[in-house]
Structures are given as structure tokens and as C-alpha cells.
């Protein structure tokens, strides 16, 4: 609901911005030229003869589609098509043929002035013009491959429908002609090069074969078998040496453990014969039995003595067995050492033999490899020569036309209506954004409901915006008691003021506004006129020297007119009163207030703006203050500041009057005051913010 009201309030702005954008964009939209697009689709495949013989000689009949696309887009093909259709003479592709606009002329003059040259002296050369035409042609040309199949689509965009239909076919024809010519030239050059290369390779093969025959004749053998046998024998010897080294290492470790076992019979060696392991088991049994008997009978028991003798005997047998096993290991280590020395001599002999063999074979092997490589190269060259000669008369690529280009009827892209609609939508969005920003930045007072958080401020009226005629005839209408919107608003405000003040009008009323521009109408003068018209005695204190509202002249009728002597109002000018009281403004105001209380007159002080310098003293006269606010112009922050100042100054009561209200717009804010709920406009006017 709030968004709808916002749209209604800003409808004129939104519609105005949208229409303005459409009007500004319309010439540019109408100037957009129409472009037409046409394309042809062709199927690219190898030459039929190559496809039929594919696989017979190991060849694959295929083409590189990416390379063919690059050839189709080559500068040579594009230049031929440009020359065929004389595109350099068309304004569409040659920008230099376009008559310069005023903006272009101005830019050229500025550029010439900055460069210190004459206008037109920097015109492009023929080569630059040709490059620009080629760039425009490339921008209008579209060449693409249909997914993974060998179908090429060639399209062209132009303002001329006939040209758009002719260029794709011309591109394909020119490409085929250029491709065939290049192919024949490449085949001829390749055949000549291969003939020379084959002759050179044949001479190299003969030379390598003669060198190998000479080397084999001097050596008598290749030595490949002897080298392999010797290498295998050397490998076997080295493996046996490694095995003997491990065996001797194990024997040394066993002998060290035997020495430790002889030093301490209770510690077994790493490896022991089965007999010694049996004796150690008997020793453990005897020791356990000895401990048990000795615990029961003591060491002097005969059986204990026999057990000890038995244990000593077993330990002696174990020591003797270990010494015998150690001698056996020593003999075995000696035999292994002798074998290791013999294998070392054999290894040295095998290495010497292998070195001698290898010293004679590298040259033979190198010459053999060179001969094989040159023979393979010669065979490849001869095969390529045969293959090239067989393809000399074949077309490199075959293009089958799948769909010919047609003269387009409808222009390319969206129409002008679509552009206009897009412009309107974009302008509408921008207008909505501007309207939303204005709504968020709108901090002006538009209703007393926005000031409900200020309890010291009591509303007494909401005045609509008066016309100039209503302002000029206000005095006459008040004197004649004429019923007009302006007089009724004034009387309603006085009624509300009287009700808010306990059923009677205050004897002293200070009328002010936060700022000078907030006093849209002369409220103090109109109040004085209305009270005087009802027969009440009124004194109007005019603070002209301290700052008066620029609309004061509207009190008495036409602009510049002064109040008549018989208007029933006693006009008091503050500068004169201050002069009488020795320059004391407060004393002058107190004297006027005291005199009004004596003779029963109502004193109305037309005070200067509250936030102007020297104006706060008027809020301390003792009577209520009527704070006049201007609808939509007085910021809420200013009102809060003014209310806070009045509260600090001890004003007994502050009444607020919102003037200069625009009823039609005011109703769109959704407030619950009289201007909103009464005399609502029709549905159409409400939707468009009018009425």
C-alpha cells in the first residue's frame, strides 16, 4: 500500500522522466539502420579419391577443420571478395565516404588544433582506408563450425539484402580457387625438394655402408655374443661374491656370540648345535630342581651336592661343545675366504675381457645404427615422393553445399518498437529509482501525525495552499464575514486554539515559524483581522526591525498596501516601543503585555523566525506560542529543534499549524486528518496523483 501511494505521489515525475527519455531516444532509434543476414552451409570432406583409398597404404583421409577455417578467413580471400563487390565504394564499409557530421567536424578541428596541423591534413592513406574496409568486412562476416561435425556455416550481415546473400557464396568459391592454386604450388615445390633430398640420402647410405664394411673387415666379428656372455659371467661372479660376504658376516657374528656364551654359560649363542640346545634344556631342569631341594633340605643335603655336581658337568659339556662348534665355523670361514679370493681374481679377469670387447664394438654398433637410420630416412622419403606424386592432381578439400544463401526479407535483430519499449522500460526503472530516492530524502513535515513524538507540540490546524486571489481578498472576506476556504480554515484554527486553551483564546499569543521561508502566509495578521472583525480588541506587535515575514503586505490587501486606520487593530511597531523603553526589548514587550491585561485586549506578537538570531526572547513573554510550519518544506529535524528550544525556554504551551498544504498530494500520504478523509478524489485522479 505504501509503494502504491509512493507511485501515486510521484506519478508525474515518473511519467515525465519516461516520456522525456523516449522523446530523446526516438531520433537515435529512428537513425538505427536495418541490417540483413544470410548464410550458406557447406560440408567439408577430403578428396573422394583419398577417401576411397584410405587405409591401403597406412594413410588416413582427414582434414584439419580448424586450419581450413583459418584459410577461409585469410586476408587473401577477404581482399578478393572485397575487390569483387567493390566494398570500398560502399559507405557501409568505408567510413570515409560518409559526410562528416557537425560533431565530427568539431572533433577534427580540435584534433588538428592540438596537433598543429590543418583540418583534413591527417586524412588516412589508401592503405589505411583498405585496412578499415577489411576490418568492417571482417566484423560483418561470420564463419563457424557446426559443433563437432565437418559443416561450415558462412554468413554475412549488410544493409543491402542482395549483398548479404551474395558474399557467403563468393567466399566459398574464392576459398576453393585459392586453396587449389596453393595446393598445386605446394605439391610442385615439395616434389622438387624431395627429389634433391632423396639423391642426397642415397649418397649418405652408400657412404655409411662402405664405412661399416671396412670396419667389419678389419675386426673380423661384431663381438656382440662374446660381450653378452662375458657380462653375464661377471654378473654371476659378483652375485656369488656378495653371497660369500653375507655368509662370512653371519659366521663372524656366530663366533662372537660363542665367545660371549663361553664367558657366561647361562647366555646361549646365536646359533648352536642341537646337542648343545638339549644340554641347555637339561641344565635348566637341574637348576630348577636344585633350587627346590635346597629350599627344603638346605645346601648340606647329599642330594643337593649331587645336583650341583651334575650341573657343573653339564656346563662343562656345553662349553666343550661350543668350542668344538667354534672350530668348525673357523674352518668354514677359511674355506669361504679362499673361494672369495679366487672369485675376485675371476672377476678381475672378466672385467678386463669385457673392457677389451667393448673397446672394439662401439664403432661397429655406431656405424650399424647410422646405416639403419639413413636407410629408414631414404625409405620414408621415397614413400613420401610416391604419395605426393599420386596426390598431385587431386583437390585438397571437397565442399558440398547443403543450403544455399537466400536473399533475406526480414531485417536482423529487434525492431525499432522493441528498442523504444526497452528505452521506456529502462527510463521507467530509472524514474522509479529517482522517485524512491526522493521519497527517502523527503524529510519535510506533511502532517501533525509525523510530530506525535513531540508531546509539547499540540496541533490546531492544517491549512490548504491558498491561491493568490484568496490571499489578496482575505481582508475583505474577513470584514464581510464571507465564507471561503481561507476564512473557514482561519476560523477553524481559532476554534481549535480556543478549545485547546481551556475554552477561551489566550490573551497573549506569539506567532512564529522555525525559519523565514516557513511562514508561507501572514498568520499573525490574519488572526488579528479575524479577531477584530468579531469585535474584540486586538493589539498586533510587528517586529519589523527584528525580522518580519515577507508576506506581511498580504494582510491589508494588494501588495505594498498599509493597514487601514479603521481595521480595529492597534498596530504596534517593536522598534518604536524599544526606543520608548530605552532600548530594552524585554521591557517593551512586558509593557505591551501588561497593558493588554489591563484593558482586556488580545496581544498578538508577530515574532521573527524562531531560529534567527535574537528571536528566542519572544518565546519567554509568558503566553502560548503558535508555531507555523510549511507543508513539505519545513524539515522534521528543524521542528524537533524548535520544539526542544521552546521547551527549554519554558513556553507554557506550543501549538502547531501546518500551512501551505497541497490537498491533492496530501491525500496520497495516507494520513488520517480532515484533508485526507474528506472530499476524496475519484479513482482515476487518485491513481495518477491528480485531484
Short mmCIF file of C-alpha atoms in Angstrom, two decimals, residues 174-655:
data_model
loop_
_atom_site.label_atom_id
_atom_site.label_comp_id
_atom_site.label_asym_id
_atom_site.label_seq_id
_atom_site.Cartn_x
_atom_site.Cartn_y
_atom_site.Cartn_z
CA UNK A 174 37.19 -17.80 -53.69
CA UNK A 175 38.41 -20.09 -50.93
CA UNK A 176 38.26 -23.18 -53.19
CA UNK A 177 40.05 -21.42 -56.04
CA UNK A 178 42.80 -20.10 -53.77
CA UNK A 179 43.12 -23.42 -51.97
CA UNK A 180 43.58 -25.37 -55.23
CA UNK A 181 46.14 -22.90 -56.55
CA UNK A 182 48.14 -23.03 -53.33
CA UNK A 183 47.90 -26.82 -53.29
CA UNK A 184 49.36 -27.21 -56.78
CA UNK A 185 52.16 -24.80 -55.97
CA UNK A 186 52.96 -26.60 -52.71
CA UNK A 187 52.97 -30.02 -54.43
CA UNK A 188 55.37 -28.82 -57.12
CA UNK A 189 57.75 -27.28 -54.61
CA UNK A 190 57.59 -30.34 -52.36
CA UNK A 191 58.29 -32.73 -55.25
CA UNK A 192 61.38 -30.78 -56.28
CA UNK A 193 62.63 -30.67 -52.73
CA UNK A 194 62.06 -34.42 -52.22
CA UNK A 195 63.98 -35.31 -55.39
CA UNK A 196 67.04 -33.45 -54.18
CA UNK A 197 66.73 -34.87 -50.68
CA UNK A 198 66.44 -38.47 -51.96
CA UNK A 199 69.62 -38.12 -54.03
CA UNK A 200 71.48 -36.79 -51.01
CA UNK A 201 70.23 -39.58 -48.73
CA UNK A 202 71.22 -42.28 -51.26
CA UNK A 203 74.77 -40.96 -51.25
CA UNK A 204 74.77 -40.95 -47.44
CA UNK A 205 73.55 -44.59 -47.33
CA UNK A 206 76.28 -45.75 -49.72
CA UNK A 207 78.93 -43.97 -47.68
CA UNK A 208 77.68 -45.47 -44.37
CA UNK A 209 77.57 -49.00 -45.85
CA UNK A 210 81.13 -48.72 -47.18
CA UNK A 211 82.41 -47.49 -43.80
CA UNK A 212 80.71 -50.39 -41.97
CA UNK A 213 82.15 -52.97 -44.41
CA UNK A 214 85.64 -51.55 -43.88
CA UNK A 215 85.32 -51.73 -40.07
CA UNK A 216 83.93 -55.30 -40.10
CA UNK A 217 86.72 -56.44 -42.39
CA UNK A 218 89.38 -55.12 -40.01
CA UNK A 219 87.81 -56.65 -36.84
CA UNK A 220 86.53 -59.92 -38.21
CA UNK A 221 83.47 -60.07 -35.90
CA UNK A 222 80.89 -57.93 -34.27
CA UNK A 223 81.65 -59.18 -30.73
CA UNK A 224 78.06 -58.96 -29.60
CA UNK A 225 77.82 -62.60 -28.40
CA UNK A 226 81.18 -62.56 -26.56
CA UNK A 227 80.30 -59.31 -24.85
CA UNK A 228 76.96 -60.66 -23.65
CA UNK A 229 78.49 -63.91 -22.36
CA UNK A 230 81.27 -62.13 -20.53
CA UNK A 231 78.86 -59.66 -18.99
CA UNK A 232 76.61 -62.47 -17.74
CA UNK A 233 79.60 -64.36 -16.26
CA UNK A 234 80.80 -61.22 -14.49
CA UNK A 235 77.33 -60.69 -13.07
CA UNK A 236 77.26 -64.27 -11.74
CA UNK A 237 80.68 -63.82 -10.10
CA UNK A 238 79.59 -60.59 -8.44
CA UNK A 239 76.41 -62.27 -7.15
CA UNK A 240 78.49 -65.15 -5.68
CA UNK A 241 80.88 -62.66 -4.05
CA UNK A 242 78.00 -60.88 -2.41
CA UNK A 243 76.63 -64.19 -1.16
CA UNK A 244 80.03 -65.22 0.30
CA UNK A 245 80.31 -61.84 2.02
CA UNK A 246 76.95 -62.36 3.70
CA UNK A 247 77.92 -65.90 4.80
CA UNK A 248 81.22 -64.72 6.33
CA UNK A 249 79.41 -61.93 8.11
CA UNK A 250 76.98 -64.45 9.63
CA UNK A 251 79.89 -66.73 10.70
CA UNK A 252 81.69 -63.82 12.38
CA UNK A 253 78.55 -62.89 14.28
CA UNK A 254 78.08 -66.52 15.41
CA UNK A 255 81.66 -66.76 16.64
CA UNK A 256 81.32 -63.55 18.64
CA UNK A 257 78.17 -64.93 20.28
CA UNK A 258 80.03 -68.22 21.06
CA UNK A 259 82.78 -66.25 22.78
CA UNK A 260 80.16 -64.47 24.86
CA UNK A 261 78.49 -67.79 25.71
CA UNK A 262 81.83 -69.27 26.87
CA UNK A 263 82.32 -66.29 29.15
CA UNK A 264 78.84 -66.72 30.61
CA UNK A 265 77.45 -70.28 30.25
CA UNK A 266 73.95 -69.11 31.02
CA UNK A 267 73.83 -66.93 27.81
CA UNK A 268 73.20 -69.01 24.63
CA UNK A 269 74.97 -68.30 21.33
CA UNK A 270 73.14 -67.07 18.19
CA UNK A 271 73.37 -70.49 16.55
CA UNK A 272 74.07 -73.71 18.47
CA UNK A 273 74.03 -77.38 17.51
CA UNK A 274 71.03 -79.47 18.58
CA UNK A 275 73.10 -81.35 21.18
CA UNK A 276 74.05 -78.11 22.97
CA UNK A 277 70.41 -76.96 22.93
CA UNK A 278 69.48 -80.33 24.58
CA UNK A 279 72.18 -79.85 27.25
CA UNK A 280 70.91 -76.34 27.97
CA UNK A 281 67.41 -77.77 28.49
CA UNK A 282 68.78 -80.36 30.95
CA UNK A 283 70.77 -77.61 32.70
CA UNK A 284 67.64 -75.54 33.24
CA UNK A 285 65.78 -78.57 34.64
CA UNK A 286 68.62 -79.39 37.02
CA UNK A 287 68.88 -75.79 38.24
CA UNK A 288 65.14 -75.64 39.00
CA UNK A 289 65.25 -78.98 40.81
CA UNK A 290 68.33 -77.86 42.81
CA UNK A 291 66.60 -74.69 43.90
CA UNK A 292 63.58 -76.64 45.05
CA UNK A 293 65.56 -79.27 47.04
CA UNK A 294 67.91 -76.68 48.54
CA UNK A 295 64.93 -74.68 49.70
CA UNK A 296 63.53 -77.73 51.50
CA UNK A 297 66.64 -79.56 52.79
CA UNK A 298 69.41 -76.98 52.68
CA UNK A 299 72.79 -76.91 50.91
CA UNK A 300 74.37 -79.65 53.09
CA UNK A 301 71.94 -82.27 51.92
CA UNK A 302 73.56 -85.08 49.88
CA UNK A 303 71.13 -84.87 47.05
CA UNK A 304 71.83 -81.17 46.73
CA UNK A 305 75.53 -81.87 46.40
CA UNK A 306 74.90 -84.45 43.69
CA UNK A 307 72.72 -81.97 41.82
CA UNK A 308 75.44 -79.33 41.92
CA UNK A 309 77.98 -81.80 40.59
CA UNK A 310 75.59 -82.72 37.80
CA UNK A 311 75.07 -79.06 36.90
CA UNK A 312 78.84 -78.45 36.74
CA UNK A 313 79.23 -81.45 34.47
CA UNK A 314 76.53 -80.21 32.08
CA UNK A 315 78.10 -76.77 31.93
CA UNK A 316 81.46 -78.30 31.10
CA UNK A 317 79.87 -80.33 28.28
CA UNK A 318 78.20 -77.17 26.92
CA UNK A 319 81.50 -75.28 26.96
CA UNK A 320 83.27 -78.13 25.18
CA UNK A 321 80.51 -78.31 22.56
CA UNK A 322 80.71 -74.55 21.95
CA UNK A 323 84.49 -74.70 21.48
CA UNK A 324 84.08 -77.58 19.03
CA UNK A 325 81.36 -75.64 17.10
CA UNK A 326 83.59 -72.55 17.03
CA UNK A 327 86.43 -74.55 15.45
CA UNK A 328 84.01 -75.82 12.82
CA UNK A 329 82.89 -72.27 11.99
CA UNK A 330 86.51 -71.16 11.80
CA UNK A 331 87.33 -73.84 9.23
CA UNK A 332 84.26 -72.92 7.20
CA UNK A 333 85.19 -69.22 7.23
CA UNK A 334 88.69 -70.10 5.99
CA UNK A 335 87.22 -72.06 3.08
CA UNK A 336 84.86 -69.23 2.18
CA UNK A 337 87.74 -66.74 2.29
CA UNK A 338 89.74 -68.84 -0.14
CA UNK A 339 86.77 -69.07 -2.50
CA UNK A 340 86.24 -65.31 -2.23
CA UNK A 341 89.85 -64.63 -3.25
CA UNK A 342 89.51 -66.94 -6.25
CA UNK A 343 86.26 -65.25 -7.33
CA UNK A 344 87.97 -61.85 -7.05
CA UNK A 345 90.63 -62.97 -9.49
CA UNK A 346 87.97 -64.32 -11.86
CA UNK A 347 86.03 -61.04 -11.64
CA UNK A 348 89.13 -59.01 -12.50
CA UNK A 349 89.76 -61.26 -15.47
CA UNK A 350 86.12 -60.96 -16.64
CA UNK A 351 86.22 -57.16 -16.32
CA UNK A 352 89.41 -57.00 -18.32
CA UNK A 353 87.92 -59.21 -21.03
CA UNK A 354 84.69 -57.20 -21.12
CA UNK A 355 86.63 -53.93 -21.39
CA UNK A 356 88.64 -55.28 -24.29
CA UNK A 357 85.50 -56.44 -26.06
CA UNK A 358 83.70 -53.12 -25.53
CA UNK A 359 86.68 -51.19 -26.82
CA UNK A 360 86.24 -52.76 -30.26
CA UNK A 361 82.41 -52.93 -30.62
CA UNK A 362 81.17 -49.28 -30.21
CA UNK A 363 82.36 -48.21 -33.64
CA UNK A 364 80.67 -51.19 -35.28
CA UNK A 365 77.43 -50.60 -33.41
CA UNK A 366 77.51 -46.86 -34.15
CA UNK A 367 78.07 -47.43 -37.85
CA UNK A 368 75.30 -50.02 -37.92
CA UNK A 369 72.84 -47.63 -36.27
CA UNK A 370 73.81 -44.83 -38.66
CA UNK A 371 73.28 -47.09 -41.65
CA UNK A 372 69.88 -48.25 -40.42
CA UNK A 373 68.75 -44.67 -39.70
CA UNK A 374 69.80 -43.45 -43.14
CA UNK A 375 68.16 -46.38 -44.85
CA UNK A 376 64.93 -45.66 -42.93
CA UNK A 377 65.11 -41.97 -43.88
CA UNK A 378 65.63 -42.86 -47.52
CA UNK A 379 62.69 -45.26 -47.42
CA UNK A 380 60.44 -42.58 -45.87
CA UNK A 381 61.46 -40.01 -48.46
CA UNK A 382 60.80 -42.39 -51.34
CA UNK A 383 57.39 -43.25 -49.85
CA UNK A 384 56.52 -39.59 -49.45
CA UNK A 385 57.57 -38.92 -53.02
CA UNK A 386 55.28 -41.64 -54.32
CA UNK A 387 52.41 -40.44 -52.13
CA UNK A 388 52.88 -36.82 -53.20
CA UNK A 389 53.02 -37.68 -56.89
CA UNK A 390 49.81 -39.70 -56.55
CA UNK A 391 48.01 -36.68 -54.96
CA UNK A 392 49.33 -34.03 -57.35
CA UNK A 393 46.14 -33.89 -59.43
CA UNK A 394 43.69 -34.25 -56.54
CA UNK A 395 41.75 -31.39 -54.96
CA UNK A 396 42.75 -30.98 -51.30
CA UNK A 397 39.22 -30.35 -49.98
CA UNK A 398 35.76 -31.14 -51.26
CA UNK A 399 32.92 -28.79 -50.28
CA UNK A 400 29.31 -29.88 -50.66
CA UNK A 401 26.72 -27.11 -50.45
CA UNK A 402 23.99 -28.11 -48.02
CA UNK A 403 21.93 -24.91 -48.03
CA UNK A 404 22.49 -22.06 -50.50
CA UNK A 405 22.26 -18.43 -49.35
CA UNK A 406 18.92 -16.68 -49.91
CA UNK A 407 18.06 -13.03 -50.15
CA UNK A 408 16.76 -12.10 -46.66
CA UNK A 409 13.38 -10.44 -46.32
CA UNK A 410 13.24 -9.53 -42.63
CA UNK A 411 15.94 -7.37 -41.03
CA UNK A 412 18.24 -8.73 -38.38
CA UNK A 413 17.72 -8.11 -34.69
CA UNK A 414 14.88 -6.43 -32.82
CA UNK A 415 12.76 -3.75 -34.45
CA UNK A 416 12.50 -0.12 -33.56
CA UNK A 417 9.45 -0.77 -31.42
CA UNK A 418 11.48 -3.15 -29.31
CA UNK A 419 14.21 -0.53 -28.88
CA UNK A 420 11.60 2.04 -27.93
CA UNK A 421 9.99 -0.37 -25.47
CA UNK A 422 13.39 -1.16 -23.97
CA UNK A 423 14.15 2.53 -23.65
CA UNK A 424 10.79 3.10 -21.98
CA UNK A 425 11.35 0.25 -19.54
CA UNK A 426 14.85 1.47 -18.71
CA UNK A 427 13.63 5.03 -18.26
CA UNK A 428 10.78 3.77 -16.10
CA UNK A 429 13.22 1.91 -13.85
CA UNK A 430 15.43 4.99 -13.60
CA UNK A 431 12.39 7.13 -12.84
CA UNK A 432 11.30 4.69 -10.14
CA UNK A 433 14.78 4.81 -8.66
CA UNK A 434 14.78 8.61 -8.68
CA UNK A 435 11.30 8.64 -7.14
CA UNK A 436 12.40 6.21 -4.43
CA UNK A 437 15.48 8.34 -3.68
CA UNK A 438 13.36 11.48 -3.47
CA UNK A 439 10.93 9.71 -1.14
CA UNK A 440 13.75 8.58 1.11
CA UNK A 441 15.22 12.09 1.15
CA UNK A 442 11.81 13.68 1.86
CA UNK A 443 12.11 14.82 5.47
CA UNK A 444 9.59 17.66 5.35
CA UNK A 445 6.61 17.92 7.69
CA UNK A 446 3.40 16.93 5.94
CA UNK A 447 1.10 16.13 8.87
CA UNK A 448 0.81 16.51 12.61
CA UNK A 449 0.93 12.71 12.81
CA UNK A 450 4.63 12.89 11.98
CA UNK A 451 5.13 15.02 15.11
CA UNK A 452 3.26 12.76 17.53
CA UNK A 453 6.53 12.02 19.35
CA UNK A 454 6.67 15.68 20.45
CA UNK A 455 4.12 15.86 23.32
CA UNK A 456 4.86 19.55 23.94
CA UNK A 457 3.52 20.34 20.45
CA UNK A 458 -0.30 20.44 20.13
CA UNK A 459 -1.83 20.68 16.62
CA UNK A 460 -4.50 23.30 15.95
CA UNK A 461 -4.88 23.28 12.20
CA UNK A 462 -3.93 22.14 8.75
CA UNK A 463 -4.31 24.89 6.14
CA UNK A 464 -4.51 24.12 2.43
CA UNK A 465 -2.48 26.08 -0.05
CA UNK A 466 -4.29 29.35 -0.78
CA UNK A 467 -4.34 30.96 -4.18
CA UNK A 468 -3.04 34.44 -4.80
CA UNK A 469 -6.60 35.69 -5.21
CA UNK A 470 -7.61 34.21 -1.85
CA UNK A 471 -4.65 35.89 -0.19
CA UNK A 472 -5.39 39.26 -1.80
CA UNK A 473 -9.09 39.20 -0.79
CA UNK A 474 -8.51 37.84 2.71
CA UNK A 475 -9.12 41.21 4.45
CA UNK A 476 -12.32 41.89 2.54
CA UNK A 477 -13.62 38.35 3.10
CA UNK A 478 -12.93 38.59 6.83
CA UNK A 479 -14.59 42.02 7.15
CA UNK A 480 -17.68 40.89 5.23
CA UNK A 481 -17.78 37.53 7.03
CA UNK A 482 -17.64 35.80 3.67
CA UNK A 483 -17.39 32.03 3.71
CA UNK A 484 -14.32 30.99 1.70
CA UNK A 485 -11.87 28.13 2.14
CA UNK A 486 -9.30 30.58 3.52
CA UNK A 487 -11.61 32.23 6.05
CA UNK A 488 -13.07 28.90 7.14
CA UNK A 489 -9.60 27.48 7.69
CA UNK A 490 -8.71 30.56 9.76
CA UNK A 491 -11.87 30.31 11.87
CA UNK A 492 -11.42 26.55 12.38
CA UNK A 493 -7.89 27.15 13.56
CA UNK A 494 -9.05 29.78 16.07
CA UNK A 495 -11.76 27.40 17.28
CA UNK A 496 -9.19 24.65 17.80
CA UNK A 497 -6.88 27.13 19.52
CA UNK A 498 -9.70 28.24 21.83
CA UNK A 499 -10.61 24.63 22.65
CA UNK A 500 -7.01 23.72 23.34
CA UNK A 501 -6.62 26.74 25.65
CA UNK A 502 -9.41 25.84 28.00
CA UNK A 503 -12.34 27.22 26.01
CA UNK A 504 -11.07 30.78 25.57
CA UNK A 505 -8.50 32.47 23.43
CA UNK A 506 -5.17 33.32 25.06
CA UNK A 507 -4.63 36.96 25.96
CA UNK A 508 -1.10 36.78 24.61
CA UNK A 509 -0.21 34.75 21.53
CA UNK A 510 3.21 34.66 19.96
CA UNK A 511 3.13 33.64 16.30
CA UNK A 512 6.43 32.44 14.85
CA UNK A 513 7.97 29.93 12.48
CA UNK A 514 11.22 27.97 12.69
CA UNK A 515 12.65 29.70 9.61
CA UNK A 516 11.72 32.69 7.49
CA UNK A 517 10.69 30.59 4.49
CA UNK A 518 8.35 28.51 6.66
CA UNK A 519 5.91 31.44 7.13
CA UNK A 520 4.00 30.85 3.87
CA UNK A 521 1.12 33.19 4.85
CA UNK A 522 0.81 36.10 7.37
CA UNK A 523 -0.81 34.04 10.11
CA UNK A 524 -0.47 36.68 12.84
CA UNK A 525 -2.08 39.41 10.71
CA UNK A 526 -4.93 37.17 9.64
CA UNK A 527 -5.63 36.15 13.23
CA UNK A 528 -5.70 39.83 14.21
CA UNK A 529 -8.10 40.63 11.35
CA UNK A 530 -10.46 37.80 12.30
CA UNK A 531 -10.50 38.74 15.99
CA UNK A 532 -11.02 42.41 15.18
CA UNK A 533 -13.86 41.51 12.81
CA UNK A 534 -15.63 39.76 15.69
CA UNK A 535 -15.48 42.94 17.80
CA UNK A 536 -12.54 42.06 20.00
CA UNK A 537 -9.83 44.50 20.91
CA UNK A 538 -6.56 43.39 19.32
CA UNK A 539 -3.02 44.68 19.52
CA UNK A 540 -0.62 43.43 16.82
CA UNK A 541 3.04 43.79 17.71
CA UNK A 542 5.03 43.88 14.48
CA UNK A 543 8.68 43.02 14.89
CA UNK A 544 9.71 44.51 11.58
CA UNK A 545 13.19 45.53 12.66
CA UNK A 546 13.86 42.13 14.18
CA UNK A 547 12.80 40.34 11.02
CA UNK A 548 9.31 40.12 9.58
CA UNK A 549 7.69 37.69 7.18
CA UNK A 550 7.98 38.78 3.56
CA UNK A 551 4.22 38.09 3.16
CA UNK A 552 3.13 40.69 5.69
CA UNK A 553 1.84 43.01 2.92
CA UNK A 554 -0.92 40.48 2.20
CA UNK A 555 -2.70 41.43 5.43
CA UNK A 556 -4.10 44.63 4.07
CA UNK A 557 -4.96 43.62 0.51
CA UNK A 558 -2.83 44.37 -2.53
CA UNK A 559 0.92 44.28 -2.48
CA UNK A 560 2.54 47.14 -0.67
CA UNK A 561 -0.74 48.40 0.89
CA UNK A 562 -0.72 49.53 4.54
CA UNK A 563 -3.31 48.66 7.17
CA UNK A 564 -6.29 50.99 7.29
CA UNK A 565 -6.89 53.07 10.44
CA UNK A 566 -10.39 51.62 10.89
CA UNK A 567 -9.43 47.94 10.73
CA UNK A 568 -9.93 47.62 14.51
CA UNK A 569 -6.34 46.57 15.12
CA UNK A 570 -3.88 48.58 17.11
CA UNK A 571 -0.59 48.18 15.26
CA UNK A 572 2.49 48.44 17.42
CA UNK A 573 5.91 48.55 15.83
CA UNK A 574 8.53 46.99 18.03
CA UNK A 575 11.36 49.41 17.10
CA UNK A 576 9.36 52.37 18.38
CA UNK A 577 8.42 50.54 21.58
CA UNK A 578 12.03 49.64 22.19
CA UNK A 579 13.03 53.27 21.71
CA UNK A 580 10.49 54.39 24.33
CA UNK A 581 11.88 51.91 26.85
CA UNK A 582 15.49 52.86 26.45
CA UNK A 583 16.41 50.09 24.02
CA UNK A 584 15.21 47.23 26.29
CA UNK A 585 13.27 44.77 24.10
CA UNK A 586 12.09 42.65 27.04
CA UNK A 587 10.79 45.71 28.93
CA UNK A 588 8.91 46.92 25.85
CA UNK A 589 7.24 43.53 25.38
CA UNK A 590 6.32 43.28 29.07
CA UNK A 591 4.74 46.74 28.92
CA UNK A 592 2.59 45.76 25.95
CA UNK A 593 1.53 42.55 27.70
CA UNK A 594 0.65 44.37 30.94
CA UNK A 595 -1.38 46.99 29.10
CA UNK A 596 -3.29 44.26 27.26
CA UNK A 597 -4.20 42.61 30.55
CA UNK A 598 -5.48 45.94 31.88
CA UNK A 599 -7.81 46.84 29.03
CA UNK A 600 -8.70 43.24 28.05
CA UNK A 601 -7.08 43.38 24.61
CA UNK A 602 -5.64 40.31 22.94
CA UNK A 603 -1.96 40.82 22.16
CA UNK A 604 -0.62 39.01 19.12
CA UNK A 605 3.12 39.14 18.62
CA UNK A 606 4.23 38.62 15.03
CA UNK A 607 7.61 37.24 16.11
CA UNK A 608 10.59 36.72 13.83
CA UNK A 609 11.68 33.17 12.88
CA UNK A 610 12.49 31.18 15.98
CA UNK A 611 15.91 30.03 14.75
CA UNK A 612 17.02 33.51 13.67
CA UNK A 613 19.43 35.48 15.90
CA UNK A 614 17.80 37.35 18.80
CA UNK A 615 14.37 35.74 18.39
CA UNK A 616 14.32 33.41 21.39
CA UNK A 617 13.34 36.25 23.76
CA UNK A 618 9.86 36.36 22.19
CA UNK A 619 9.18 32.82 23.40
CA UNK A 620 9.51 33.95 27.03
CA UNK A 621 6.68 36.52 27.07
CA UNK A 622 4.55 34.13 29.12
CA UNK A 623 1.85 33.29 26.63
CA UNK A 624 1.43 30.30 24.34
CA UNK A 625 3.35 30.08 21.08
CA UNK A 626 1.82 29.28 17.70
CA UNK A 627 4.49 27.55 15.61
CA UNK A 628 3.71 27.85 11.90
CA UNK A 629 5.11 25.05 9.73
CA UNK A 630 5.16 24.86 5.95
CA UNK A 631 3.89 21.66 4.38
CA UNK A 632 6.70 19.67 2.76
CA UNK A 633 9.23 22.48 3.24
CA UNK A 634 9.93 22.55 6.97
CA UNK A 635 12.23 19.61 7.86
CA UNK A 636 11.15 17.43 10.76
CA UNK A 637 14.58 17.85 12.32
CA UNK A 638 14.06 21.63 12.35
CA UNK A 639 10.67 21.17 14.04
CA UNK A 640 12.21 18.91 16.67
CA UNK A 641 14.92 21.50 17.29
CA UNK A 642 12.36 24.31 17.61
CA UNK A 643 10.16 22.27 19.96
CA UNK A 644 13.17 21.44 22.11
CA UNK A 645 14.19 25.09 22.32
CA UNK A 646 10.66 26.16 23.27
CA UNK A 647 10.51 23.50 25.97
CA UNK A 648 13.83 24.67 27.41
CA UNK A 649 12.66 28.31 27.34
CA UNK A 650 9.61 27.39 29.41
CA UNK A 651 6.89 28.19 26.89
CA UNK A 652 3.60 27.24 28.64
CA UNK A 653 2.05 25.75 25.55
CA UNK A 654 3.14 25.36 21.94
CA UNK A 655 0.57 24.97 19.19
#
